[in-house]
Amino acid sequence: MKRYPQLRMLATIALLLLLPFAVGTMGNAWVRILDFALLYIMLALGLNIVVGFAGLLDLGYIAFYGVGAYTYALLASPQFGVHWPVWLILPLCAAIAGLFGALLGAPTLRLRGDYLAIVTLGFGEIIRIFLNNLNSPVNITNGPQGIASIDPIAVAGVSLSRTLNVFGFEVHGLYLYYYLFAFVALLIVVVSARLQDSRIGRAWVAIREDEVAAKACGINTRNVKLLAFAMGASFGGVAGGLFAGFQGFVSPESFSLLESIMVLCMVVIGGMGHIGGVIFGGLLLAVMPEIFRYSAVPAQQALFGKVVIDPESLRMLLFGLALIVVMLYRPAGLWPEPRHRRELAGKKS
Amino acid sequence: MSCLLEARGISKQFGGVQALQDVSLTINHGEIYGLIGPNGAGKTTFFNVLTGLYARDAGEVSLDGKPLPLGKPHAISIAGFARTFQNIRLFANMTALENVMVGRHARTASGVIGAILRTAAARGEEQAIRRRAEELLHYVGIGDRTHDLARHLSYGDQRRLEIARALATEPRLLALDEPAAGMNASETAALRTLIEGLRADGITILLIEHDVKLVMGLCDRVAVLDYGRKIAEDVPEQVRRNPAVIEAYLGVGVGAA
Amino acid sequence: METFIQQLFNGLTVGSIYALVALGYTMVYGILGLINFAHGDVVMIGAMVALSVTRPLVGVLPGPLVLLIGLVVAAVTCMLLGFTIERVAYRPLRKAPRLAPLITAIGISIVLQQLAMIIWGRGYHPVPTLLPGGMHDLLGAQINDLQLLIIATAAVTMVALMLLVNRTRLGRAMRATAENPEIAALMGVNINRVISATFVIGSALAALAGVMVSSHYGIAHYSMGFMLGLKAFTAAVLGGIGNLGGAMLGGILLGVIEALGAGYIGDLTGGVFGSNYQDVFAFIVLIVVLVFRPSGLMGERVSERA
């Protein structure tokens, strides 16, 4: 396979196209889970730029998802009565989230590792609290109730939230969203990979490896780190915009610290800095809790004849245990960058 | 000979300790300038002030007549003053080639847009970076280790890689912080050849060394630091005979006896 | 003025609790360089265990004695828990990439919360009042016995901890390990024991804080440790993480700033912002402090070594 990159690409595309139909046989709920998994993958890839490439621990990443989601929600809902088209809003989501990323980075980049972590965490909380409370004196975010009736995403005039009739086939909206999300995720993968193999990507990794030496190489570490924050945040913003359109509803509770932590877990469990690993981590952590959810009740009934433990608790319990076990046995993640990939890649060319 | 680097009145205090006191020196174009001194004399501190890692309490430094932006290591590198580190600071999980490619950062310009769109300009620049990095690896003699991770290189090769990375920034002045530390005799001899080659190629060198023999044999002029002060600056033969230097190295007791 | 004094005392009470929890974070961070994300949940476990122990004893034994029994059982439970957590989730990862133990810490935090939810349920549990509810009039402010006790106990505990760290053999070993574990080991310090001891001590403080916070607010809940832990960690960073004095200062400062902020934000902003922004305070103060003092209030200035 490795010898035929085109073939590999074709196989990937075929798999991506068919996946929702395979998953859909278990019910539309699973297609929905798949859609969410794609959103999480976008988030994980965005955070990977900051944490994986540049080595900056960000515990408030979900704030950028929130910024993107609210940007979309405010520009395409009855909240302000504006209904901008999606192709205008999504770049704006990226830009505004990127701006917030730079805004967060500017005063904090002098901080060392874990100090930065707690400040980013605080920043995430601040954003959430503001989203929660900016319903007075002027109602902007509609507070804890959130914003509802957000316009669904429409591509070329076709709303993705309706069932589409293609040559007699009924294609459910969830599938349409899947294809859109898969397309955007693929775009983000390409952007990530190209950045990684560029002058900028090298500078990020250099800073991660040794900041003092990076400076001595003439790298303006402050600007390059800001760029990492802004890039990572903009991916989050796009994902947030898509989320708002998909869900039709946003509220502050979707952007809690737990979500930031979840995305960080995806990056680390998958394999920091390795795009493939991060995608795998995102998929795994988005899907695993759902599998626990669906198996928690039947498994208990089979074992004990009744539901002993609240399935929601059990799901999170197993999730927590999984985090611990994976890290104990694979501290570098489940699929880290192969140790010699760079060496081998170099020798090949 | 015209002067390339001029440091005037550099002072630096750590807590109550005067690590550097009013140190001035000038390095001329094309020379190999040695800085020696007993342990704790302030050599590395001086070095770190010059290259911007430490803020200084007083003093000015200029490179080719232009004041160096002290306190901004990256700007100093861009101004044409590169360095290596006493305890080798490579990007351990990058290949040798990538390490040197990072050194080209400030001399190239492609940004995010170029990288994402893979524009012709960005691709051309990327190829040029790679070519130059490969040349430099061959130049320092580790062309066969191009695709090995930096942390897999031998100690001597890591020193060479650090020099190649510094050279990639196109320095006019290259400062080497104890490059021979931990090297055996044959590695040191090879290092000496490398440094002489650099000078022949027009790079001015500031050498901080413990190995007095290497410094005396290689340098055009040598300055001696002791307790944060410059106690001598001269050609090696004169420094060797300077009583203050002998006392600093051998101690007062020996001098008195 | 009365509001001011009142809020000052309220802040001091909560701040003392933050300080105790912050000490746990800062000790572990000082020695392992690890953000022990599960520490807040150890506080919660302390509160819950104490509650379970005391509830059947209320009315059977005198209040203060019941409180003491609850505290002791909670402390022992948490010490065991802290010891186990370190053994299971952190020790095997001491040489692993930096973020690996952070993820196991998050895992432990989730597990503890879910176990608590399974054991004690989702509800909010009222905490019985075990002390005579005497109110004292102090400089125009109302302060009750419990608040005084919390402040006094916290103060005594902190002094004891300082003595432990600065005057005893164990304390010296802890400081040496924090400074440089390898060299400490060469000097004959049993690193593993020191680390275990650190976790055990930190967890005992957490249990104490758990009992205090649940008694103060009169409520206990399976997720109560989360925000408290976050605030306490913020306090530790504010003071300069790894520094015991800094954790205490940061904790108390944070408690006071929050209380005053909540009391005055409405007046200050002409009613635009209300006390629902209380939680923002902690983080804004943190960010402002760190921008000007990147190593916290009492943290050492670490210059980059070449």
PDB file of N, CA, C and O in Angstrom, chain B residues 48 53-54 89, chain C residues 303-306:
ATOM      1  N   ASN B  48      26.341  34.582  28.078  1.00  0.00           N
ATOM      2  CA  ASN B  48      24.874  34.631  28.080  1.00  0.00           C
ATOM      3  C   ASN B  48      24.345  36.054  28.037  1.00  0.00           C
ATOM      4  O   ASN B  48      23.259  36.300  27.515  1.00  0.00           O
ATOM      5  N   LEU B  53      20.651  35.996  26.610  1.00  0.00           N
ATOM      6  CA  LEU B  53      19.876  35.139  27.515  1.00  0.00           C
ATOM      7  C   LEU B  53      19.691  35.786  28.876  1.00  0.00           C
ATOM      8  O   LEU B  53      18.663  35.619  29.510  1.00  0.00           O
ATOM      9  N   TYR B  54      20.714  36.492  29.336  1.00  0.00           N
ATOM     10  CA  TYR B  54      20.603  37.192  30.610  1.00  0.00           C
ATOM     11  C   TYR B  54      20.495  38.682  30.340  1.00  0.00           C
ATOM     12  O   TYR B  54      21.144  39.196  29.432  1.00  0.00           O
ATOM     13  N   ARG B  89      22.525  21.972  23.298  1.00  0.00           N
ATOM     14  CA  ARG B  89      21.061  22.062  23.279  1.00  0.00           C
ATOM     15  C   ARG B  89      20.581  21.859  21.851  1.00  0.00           C
ATOM     16  O   ARG B  89      20.407  22.803  21.102  1.00  0.00           O
TER      17      ARG B  89
ATOM     18  N   SER C 303      15.414  31.887  36.163  1.00  0.00           N
ATOM     19  CA  SER C 303      15.945  32.390  34.895  1.00  0.00           C
ATOM     20  C   SER C 303      16.262  31.190  34.023  1.00  0.00           C
ATOM     21  O   SER C 303      16.544  30.107  34.505  1.00  0.00           O
ATOM     22  N   GLU C 304      16.160  31.412  32.750  1.00  0.00           N
ATOM     23  CA  GLU C 304      16.445  30.314  31.848  1.00  0.00           C
ATOM     24  C   GLU C 304      17.934  30.034  31.879  1.00  0.00           C
ATOM     25  O   GLU C 304      18.738  30.932  31.708  1.00  0.00           O
ATOM     26  N   ARG C 305      18.252  28.810  32.119  1.00  0.00           N
ATOM     27  CA  ARG C 305      19.667  28.459  32.176  1.00  0.00           C
ATOM     28  C   ARG C 305      20.182  28.145  30.790  1.00  0.00           C
ATOM     29  O   ARG C 305      19.509  27.524  29.994  1.00  0.00           O
ATOM     30  N   ALA C 306      21.377  28.566  30.556  1.00  0.00           N
ATOM     31  CA  ALA C 306      21.947  28.266  29.239  1.00  0.00           C
ATOM     32  C   ALA C 306      22.796  27.008  29.321  1.00  0.00           C
ATOM     33  O   ALA C 306      23.174  26.598  30.383  1.00  0.00           O
TER      34      ALA C 306
END
